[in-house]
């Protein structure tokens, strides 16, 4: 029995975010309510079973263990967020769409492969959009700018690191 | 060493390599992917120990990848994550924080090492580093971390860097829930941010207050003016949605608030294009402003648009919104009923379900028969899952509040029978319990119950469907228990002992045998010994001519049953021996079992004896095979029946051969025995109050171990709904329990003391099987053919029928004249509430307590409540706050908050009387609270204890224990909470 701890120990709007593809492969998971590793595996298994089996013309909400899973399919990927029963489902759908649009802008018509190879970047982008299970940035432009700024920070560090002198310094340490 | 390090660096597999490797393995590689992954894990374990930051962080990144997508455990790497976080380089630090927020939890020990690192990063000049720390803290913040970092966050709350500030605000939510005392430090600045000119900060702050308000609306009522301003000024839909959520909670608490916000909300509803915002408006109006007619009308019209929209999401949400309205605004549902009924045939099962629920919510005693009829037809054509959903909701709706909406129980009972015959029916358990429940509660329904039960039992086809076995068991029990209403007991016995019953599970077979036993006893009593009982007075007015046609009719019936002959021993065919089962000329059936029923007319005595002998032979044949059964239940009962059969047979045969005089003594003995058993069976079973167990007095000298926790572990998974009648509990209808106060038991009591003791003994031994075993019914031959002949067009017609029908039944509101008054339904537990109200979560209590303190302006008390050693720097901060110009009360006066919790008077108090007094009061309060909680703790543990004692005394059944246990579980939780609270103090 999975006990949902999240709803009373910590107060969040979105309990977790899961990305799965049509074959049920997980592409990203982010947990805003506390779940143990065991519970996480179970949640993913149950939800992917629920979501993947739904036909195309059905509504985007699934009742699941007293919570509500809001999902949306983009190409081969299902984006799924889990909220409380009495929360606004449409709002969450729009958050999902917002995230996808930002991803799209960042990767340039995003596809599943982008997310597979840049899984950490998908996380960083999600972190700019959601914090503590709440939407924090509603402007796509701002998010893109912030991510670009961080990327350049990382790049600068990498260049320095991979310079020959640095490697020599390392080797002769 | 240096060598190995550089080799590691140069030849380390990067994340990309790892992912590529996994993808190559994916399809059908020679080596399984698990082998590849475990090899990768081995590499990671080695690499992560490297001293080179790059190697280490790459390993950590790979590990994070495997952990979050493939579920590998990475708690062992927590320390490495901390190390990576401590690297100064941003790109590496980022990886460290990523893995920390993915894998750390409350129990991660290395978190203790993180405090300083967090503090350092929070004060970093680089916005992105601060952001990393905040982001991580929002997920993994523990009580300790939140406490220690509270002041750093407080500084960030007024940061000039808006990027950092908005994240800090969002983290405050986590801090408050982990460390409620932070409210005293941070709350005012948080409120300030509601009025900030920075839209990002406002957005974050509203988000935080939205979650806080959902937890405990009352506490945040004084902030209504601030929220109101956001509602008016803000143009950001995301923020508006959150403010609306807040108002949906606040408006019901303060009527004047509703009047104030209703206009702006209607305005938003009219102009907005965003469906999410529109939907939030609708929900706010439905939940918070349902007294405002114009707003309601507008909202309902918007709901209508949702319902007819092609988008299944909107349709679903529209139905949801309607279902919130059913209780108080049924007109809104009536207006949309057509759309609702149509959605019953939607492709989306969720939408179907929602509309079904809505439809059931519209059911009243006037239209219940019509609606269920159509729904039942609909169920026949639906897929199995939805079919059962329909059946279940009908059952639930009709049984609600002791069958409140059912007036005609004959109708309802036959409806239950009809349901059982629907091919997909899997609700056997519910139907079972309702059949029995109605039998016990509604006397007037018993004849029809027996009728329905007979139809079910007699159909051999039903025995093949395992989902119906429980229903059959109920039917069998009902027929046995209320056999006096049966027209033809012999037929029942035949049905109960038909060969196909070997398809039943043993527990249900046992019920069958027990019921056959009861019927046999009843039959014997009424056939053989009636005239000895002085019932002869009754015979007087029965003419021979009157009874013989009836007997003939029954003979015919007996012949028609000859089909059974093939399965029964063909030698035994029973023709109506039951001339005795008397329906007398008035059609007035003898009602109570104890009452002498009908008598074999003396001229008929011989033939009745013959039939008895035949019956006995039949039973004997059937039982003999069963008496060798491997199931003890079945075997023991079969032997009991056999014993009785042999006893009676000896008497009957002796009777016919010998002269009556000679057998006189024997006869009286045998008849005495049968009479005793009859009395025993005629004891009426009534419903048992859920509190029955608790009323059992504790015997003296009964002691238990102190710690009964192992009982909890044994029974914790047995769930019982405390409010409903559990069938298992009716076993306690035992004489040993002081239940006579129920009135049910007073009615009998004519039985002799002798039979009472016999009864007690019997029930004690076999009581266990009385109720739970009664669930199977047999069915009549017309097992419904699987649907499927009907085509889609039919369905459409059906739909229209339903639309029309609901239209009629919902609009015609006048009460039809009822031919007969509603029968009495026995209720026992009204007004008693057995579910202890769950305690509020203590964290929340503390949080709202703290918020209230701050809102009411006595934040200075907090210092005193810390005792002698508050961190000295906090004092400084506190002063800073109270000196600041930000008394939010001042702002709030502008809007009508003066009457909200009477803050103005409190404010003046605050200013006039200084702090000492309040401080004192607060301290006292704290004390009292603590005392209360301690008391409560004591009480609750006491309760638990006594419950268990009660259990032990009952010494009886699992069900009883579980029933008593359920409440005590609640208590346990509350005890834990109380303890937590006490410790926190």
PDB file of C-alpha atoms in Angstrom, chain A residues 7-13 25-32 34 37 40-41 44 54 57-63 68 84-95 98 113 116-120 123-124 126-128 130-132 134-138 142 145-146 149-151 153-154 157-158 160-161 166-167 170-171 173, chain B residues 2 5-6 15-16 19-20 23 26 52-54 61 64-65 67-69 71-73 89-92 94-95 98 101-103 126 128 131 134-135 138-139 163 166-167 170-171 173-174 177-178 200 203 207 211 215 236 238 241-242 245 249 274-276 279-280 283 306 312-314 316-317 320 347-351 841 977:
ATOM      1  CA  UNK A   7      -0.176  15.670   1.016  1.00  0.00           C
ATOM      2  CA  UNK A   8       0.268  16.395   4.663  1.00  0.00           C
ATOM      3  CA  UNK A   9       3.924  16.630   5.373  1.00  0.00           C
ATOM      4  CA  UNK A  10       4.528  19.089   2.664  1.00  0.00           C
ATOM      5  CA  UNK A  11       2.223  21.338   0.816  1.00  0.00           C
ATOM      6  CA  UNK A  12       2.685  21.432  -2.908  1.00  0.00           C
ATOM      7  CA  UNK A  13       0.511  21.891  -5.906  1.00  0.00           C
ATOM      8  CA  UNK A  25      10.265   4.084 -21.059  1.00  0.00           C
ATOM      9  CA  UNK A  26      10.829   6.781 -18.505  1.00  0.00           C
ATOM     10  CA  UNK A  27      12.482   9.923 -19.784  1.00  0.00           C
ATOM     11  CA  UNK A  28      12.331  12.206 -16.788  1.00  0.00           C
ATOM     12  CA  UNK A  29      11.039  12.110 -13.231  1.00  0.00           C
ATOM     13  CA  UNK A  30      10.889  14.909 -10.746  1.00  0.00           C
ATOM     14  CA  UNK A  31       9.444  14.515  -7.269  1.00  0.00           C
ATOM     15  CA  UNK A  32       8.174  17.430  -5.240  1.00  0.00           C
ATOM     16  CA  UNK A  34       8.633  12.741  -0.711  1.00  0.00           C
ATOM     17  CA  UNK A  37      12.774   4.878  -4.375  1.00  0.00           C
ATOM     18  CA  UNK A  40       8.714   5.930  -7.126  1.00  0.00           C
ATOM     19  CA  UNK A  41       9.130   2.775  -9.154  1.00  0.00           C
ATOM     20  CA  UNK A  44       5.764   5.054 -12.466  1.00  0.00           C
ATOM     21  CA  UNK A  54      -6.023   5.498 -22.750  1.00  0.00           C
ATOM     22  CA  UNK A  57     -10.258  10.880 -27.680  1.00  0.00           C
ATOM     23  CA  UNK A  58     -10.488  10.657 -23.949  1.00  0.00           C
ATOM     24  CA  UNK A  59     -10.025  13.444 -21.473  1.00  0.00           C
ATOM     25  CA  UNK A  60      -6.555  14.169 -20.140  1.00  0.00           C
ATOM     26  CA  UNK A  61      -7.261  13.452 -16.493  1.00  0.00           C
ATOM     27  CA  UNK A  62      -7.005  10.201 -14.631  1.00  0.00           C
ATOM     28  CA  UNK A  63      -8.007   9.544 -11.066  1.00  0.00           C
ATOM     29  CA  UNK A  68      -5.375  13.304 -10.145  1.00  0.00           C
ATOM     30  CA  UNK A  84      -4.638  16.989  -5.707  1.00  0.00           C
ATOM     31  CA  UNK A  85      -8.148  15.909  -6.514  1.00  0.00           C
ATOM     32  CA  UNK A  86      -9.661  19.356  -6.195  1.00  0.00           C
ATOM     33  CA  UNK A  87      -7.040  21.312  -8.066  1.00  0.00           C
ATOM     34  CA  UNK A  88      -7.463  23.013 -11.389  1.00  0.00           C
ATOM     35  CA  UNK A  89      -6.734  20.455 -14.088  1.00  0.00           C
ATOM     36  CA  UNK A  90      -6.738  22.931 -16.931  1.00  0.00           C
ATOM     37  CA  UNK A  91      -4.129  25.040 -15.218  1.00  0.00           C
ATOM     38  CA  UNK A  92      -1.812  22.052 -14.983  1.00  0.00           C
ATOM     39  CA  UNK A  93      -2.426  21.196 -18.610  1.00  0.00           C
ATOM     40  CA  UNK A  94      -1.258  24.665 -19.442  1.00  0.00           C
ATOM     41  CA  UNK A  95       1.813  24.257 -17.269  1.00  0.00           C
ATOM     42  CA  UNK A  98       4.282  25.816 -21.184  1.00  0.00           C
ATOM     43  CA  UNK A 113      16.116  12.138 -28.600  1.00  0.00           C
ATOM     44  CA  UNK A 116      17.307  11.435 -23.921  1.00  0.00           C
ATOM     45  CA  UNK A 117      20.733  12.898 -24.472  1.00  0.00           C
ATOM     46  CA  UNK A 118      20.192  16.090 -22.530  1.00  0.00           C
ATOM     47  CA  UNK A 119      18.312  14.718 -19.647  1.00  0.00           C
ATOM     48  CA  UNK A 120      20.026  17.026 -17.155  1.00  0.00           C
ATOM     49  CA  UNK A 123      15.811  19.063 -15.493  1.00  0.00           C
ATOM     50  CA  UNK A 124      17.410  22.482 -15.398  1.00  0.00           C
ATOM     51  CA  UNK A 126      12.004  22.294 -15.486  1.00  0.00           C
ATOM     52  CA  UNK A 127      13.675  23.822 -12.449  1.00  0.00           C
ATOM     53  CA  UNK A 128      13.337  27.248 -13.967  1.00  0.00           C
ATOM     54  CA  UNK A 130       8.614  24.923 -11.361  1.00  0.00           C
ATOM     55  CA  UNK A 131       9.905  25.334  -7.864  1.00  0.00           C
ATOM     56  CA  UNK A 132       8.548  23.409  -4.903  1.00  0.00           C
ATOM     57  CA  UNK A 134       4.606  25.675  -8.043  1.00  0.00           C
ATOM     58  CA  UNK A 135       4.858  27.548 -11.277  1.00  0.00           C
ATOM     59  CA  UNK A 136       7.511  30.228 -10.861  1.00  0.00           C
ATOM     60  CA  UNK A 137       8.122  31.640 -14.302  1.00  0.00           C
ATOM     61  CA  UNK A 138       5.376  32.129 -16.807  1.00  0.00           C
ATOM     62  CA  UNK A 142      12.678  34.813 -19.555  1.00  0.00           C
ATOM     63  CA  UNK A 145      17.294  33.813 -21.336  1.00  0.00           C
ATOM     64  CA  UNK A 146      18.045  32.331 -17.929  1.00  0.00           C
ATOM     65  CA  UNK A 149      22.988  32.495 -19.288  1.00  0.00           C
ATOM     66  CA  UNK A 150      23.621  29.382 -17.236  1.00  0.00           C
ATOM     67  CA  UNK A 151      24.781  27.484 -20.296  1.00  0.00           C
ATOM     68  CA  UNK A 153      28.575  29.902 -17.481  1.00  0.00           C
ATOM     69  CA  UNK A 154      29.000  26.172 -17.861  1.00  0.00           C
ATOM     70  CA  UNK A 157      34.128  26.644 -17.203  1.00  0.00           C
ATOM     71  CA  UNK A 158      34.452  23.757 -19.616  1.00  0.00           C
ATOM     72  CA  UNK A 160      38.993  26.484 -19.160  1.00  0.00           C
ATOM     73  CA  UNK A 161      38.962  22.916 -17.953  1.00  0.00           C
ATOM     74  CA  UNK A 166      44.886  22.504 -17.448  1.00  0.00           C
ATOM     75  CA  UNK A 167      45.329  18.875 -18.400  1.00  0.00           C
ATOM     76  CA  UNK A 170      46.390  17.897 -13.627  1.00  0.00           C
ATOM     77  CA  UNK A 171      48.773  15.247 -14.880  1.00  0.00           C
ATOM     78  CA  UNK A 173      50.017  17.335  -9.913  1.00  0.00           C
TER      79      UNK A 173
ATOM     80  CA  UNK B   2      48.296  10.489 -10.484  1.00  0.00           C
ATOM     81  CA  UNK B   5      43.567   9.588 -12.136  1.00  0.00           C
ATOM     82  CA  UNK B   6      44.518  10.895 -15.532  1.00  0.00           C
ATOM     83  CA  UNK B  15      26.966  10.463 -19.880  1.00  0.00           C
ATOM     84  CA  UNK B  16      26.494  10.500 -23.602  1.00  0.00           C
ATOM     85  CA  UNK B  19      23.218   6.656 -23.010  1.00  0.00           C
ATOM     86  CA  UNK B  20      24.457   5.512 -26.377  1.00  0.00           C
ATOM     87  CA  UNK B  23      20.431   2.508 -26.672  1.00  0.00           C
ATOM     88  CA  UNK B  26      17.930  -1.753 -26.177  1.00  0.00           C
ATOM     89  CA  UNK B  52      39.469  14.603  -9.888  1.00  0.00           C
ATOM     90  CA  UNK B  53      36.403  16.880  -9.745  1.00  0.00           C
ATOM     91  CA  UNK B  54      35.494  16.294 -13.342  1.00  0.00           C
ATOM     92  CA  UNK B  61      25.746  12.616 -13.223  1.00  0.00           C
ATOM     93  CA  UNK B  64      21.741  10.328 -11.215  1.00  0.00           C
ATOM     94  CA  UNK B  65      20.657   9.362 -14.674  1.00  0.00           C
ATOM     95  CA  UNK B  67      18.773   6.374 -10.566  1.00  0.00           C
ATOM     96  CA  UNK B  68      16.031   8.611 -11.863  1.00  0.00           C
ATOM     97  CA  UNK B  69      15.255   6.666 -15.007  1.00  0.00           C
ATOM     98  CA  UNK B  71      15.411   3.216 -10.403  1.00  0.00           C
ATOM     99  CA  UNK B  72      18.896   2.373  -9.162  1.00  0.00           C
ATOM    100  CA  UNK B  73      19.533   3.167  -5.561  1.00  0.00           C
ATOM    101  CA  UNK B  89      32.970  25.463 -10.344  1.00  0.00           C
ATOM    102  CA  UNK B  90      29.383  26.200 -11.343  1.00  0.00           C
ATOM    103  CA  UNK B  91      29.008  23.395 -13.877  1.00  0.00           C
ATOM    104  CA  UNK B  92      30.016  20.802 -11.301  1.00  0.00           C
ATOM    105  CA  UNK B  94      25.032  22.132 -10.664  1.00  0.00           C
ATOM    106  CA  UNK B  95      25.439  18.394 -11.079  1.00  0.00           C
ATOM    107  CA  UNK B  98      20.801  17.968  -9.272  1.00  0.00           C
ATOM    108  CA  UNK B 101      17.544  17.037  -5.014  1.00  0.00           C
ATOM    109  CA  UNK B 102      16.816  13.806  -6.825  1.00  0.00           C
ATOM    110  CA  UNK B 103      18.030  11.475  -4.120  1.00  0.00           C
ATOM    111  CA  UNK B 126      26.152  34.631  -8.490  1.00  0.00           C
ATOM    112  CA  UNK B 128      22.471  31.089 -10.397  1.00  0.00           C
ATOM    113  CA  UNK B 131      19.117  29.632  -7.310  1.00  0.00           C
ATOM    114  CA  UNK B 134      17.165  27.425  -3.232  1.00  0.00           C
ATOM    115  CA  UNK B 135      15.904  24.939  -5.753  1.00  0.00           C
ATOM    116  CA  UNK B 138      12.718  23.506  -1.780  1.00  0.00           C
ATOM    117  CA  UNK B 139      12.800  19.767  -2.298  1.00  0.00           C
ATOM    118  CA  UNK B 163      15.295  36.275  -9.748  1.00  0.00           C
ATOM    119  CA  UNK B 166      10.983  34.911  -6.237  1.00  0.00           C
ATOM    120  CA  UNK B 167      12.720  31.620  -5.581  1.00  0.00           C
ATOM    121  CA  UNK B 170       8.713  29.858  -3.056  1.00  0.00           C
ATOM    122  CA  UNK B 171      11.079  28.067  -0.689  1.00  0.00           C
ATOM    123  CA  UNK B 173       6.473  27.343   1.718  1.00  0.00           C
ATOM    124  CA  UNK B 174       8.712  24.394   2.469  1.00  0.00           C
ATOM    125  CA  UNK B 177       5.690  23.421   6.729  1.00  0.00           C
ATOM    126  CA  UNK B 178       8.902  22.006   8.143  1.00  0.00           C
ATOM    127  CA  UNK B 200       7.455  37.904 -10.126  1.00  0.00           C
ATOM    128  CA  UNK B 203       3.328  35.683  -8.335  1.00  0.00           C
ATOM    129  CA  UNK B 207       1.489  30.829  -4.893  1.00  0.00           C
ATOM    130  CA  UNK B 211      -1.145  26.538  -0.736  1.00  0.00           C
ATOM    131  CA  UNK B 215      -4.616  23.981   4.236  1.00  0.00           C
ATOM    132  CA  UNK B 236      -1.515  37.557 -15.184  1.00  0.00           C
ATOM    133  CA  UNK B 238      -1.635  32.270 -13.562  1.00  0.00           C
ATOM    134  CA  UNK B 241      -6.124  31.495 -10.825  1.00  0.00           C
ATOM    135  CA  UNK B 242      -4.273  31.237  -7.571  1.00  0.00           C
ATOM    136  CA  UNK B 245      -8.421  29.532  -5.342  1.00  0.00           C
ATOM    137  CA  UNK B 249     -11.783  29.098   0.442  1.00  0.00           C
ATOM    138  CA  UNK B 274      -8.474  31.303 -21.071  1.00  0.00           C
ATOM    139  CA  UNK B 275     -10.439  28.197 -20.218  1.00  0.00           C
ATOM    140  CA  UNK B 276      -8.344  27.447 -17.183  1.00  0.00           C
ATOM    141  CA  UNK B 279     -12.927  27.142 -15.001  1.00  0.00           C
ATOM    142  CA  UNK B 280     -11.341  28.477 -11.850  1.00  0.00           C
ATOM    143  CA  UNK B 283     -15.301  26.677  -9.311  1.00  0.00           C
ATOM    144  CA  UNK B 306     -18.325  23.261 -21.305  1.00  0.00           C
ATOM    145  CA  UNK B 312     -13.587  15.845 -23.590  1.00  0.00           C
ATOM    146  CA  UNK B 313     -11.623  17.744 -20.965  1.00  0.00           C
ATOM    147  CA  UNK B 314     -14.148  20.522 -20.811  1.00  0.00           C
ATOM    148  CA  UNK B 316     -15.511  16.222 -17.923  1.00  0.00           C
ATOM    149  CA  UNK B 317     -14.852  19.354 -15.947  1.00  0.00           C
ATOM    150  CA  UNK B 320     -17.587  17.854 -12.221  1.00  0.00           C
ATOM    151  CA  UNK B 347     -16.488   7.041 -25.291  1.00  0.00           C
ATOM    152  CA  UNK B 348     -14.553   8.200 -22.274  1.00  0.00           C
ATOM    153  CA  UNK B 349     -15.190   5.972 -19.270  1.00  0.00           C
ATOM    154  CA  UNK B 350     -14.412   8.810 -16.879  1.00  0.00           C
ATOM    155  CA  UNK B 351     -17.038  10.986 -18.453  1.00  0.00           C
ATOM    156  CA  UNK B 841      -2.213  17.346  11.421  1.00  0.00           C
ATOM    157  CA  UNK B 977       0.222  13.495  16.865  1.00  0.00           C
TER     158      UNK B 977
END
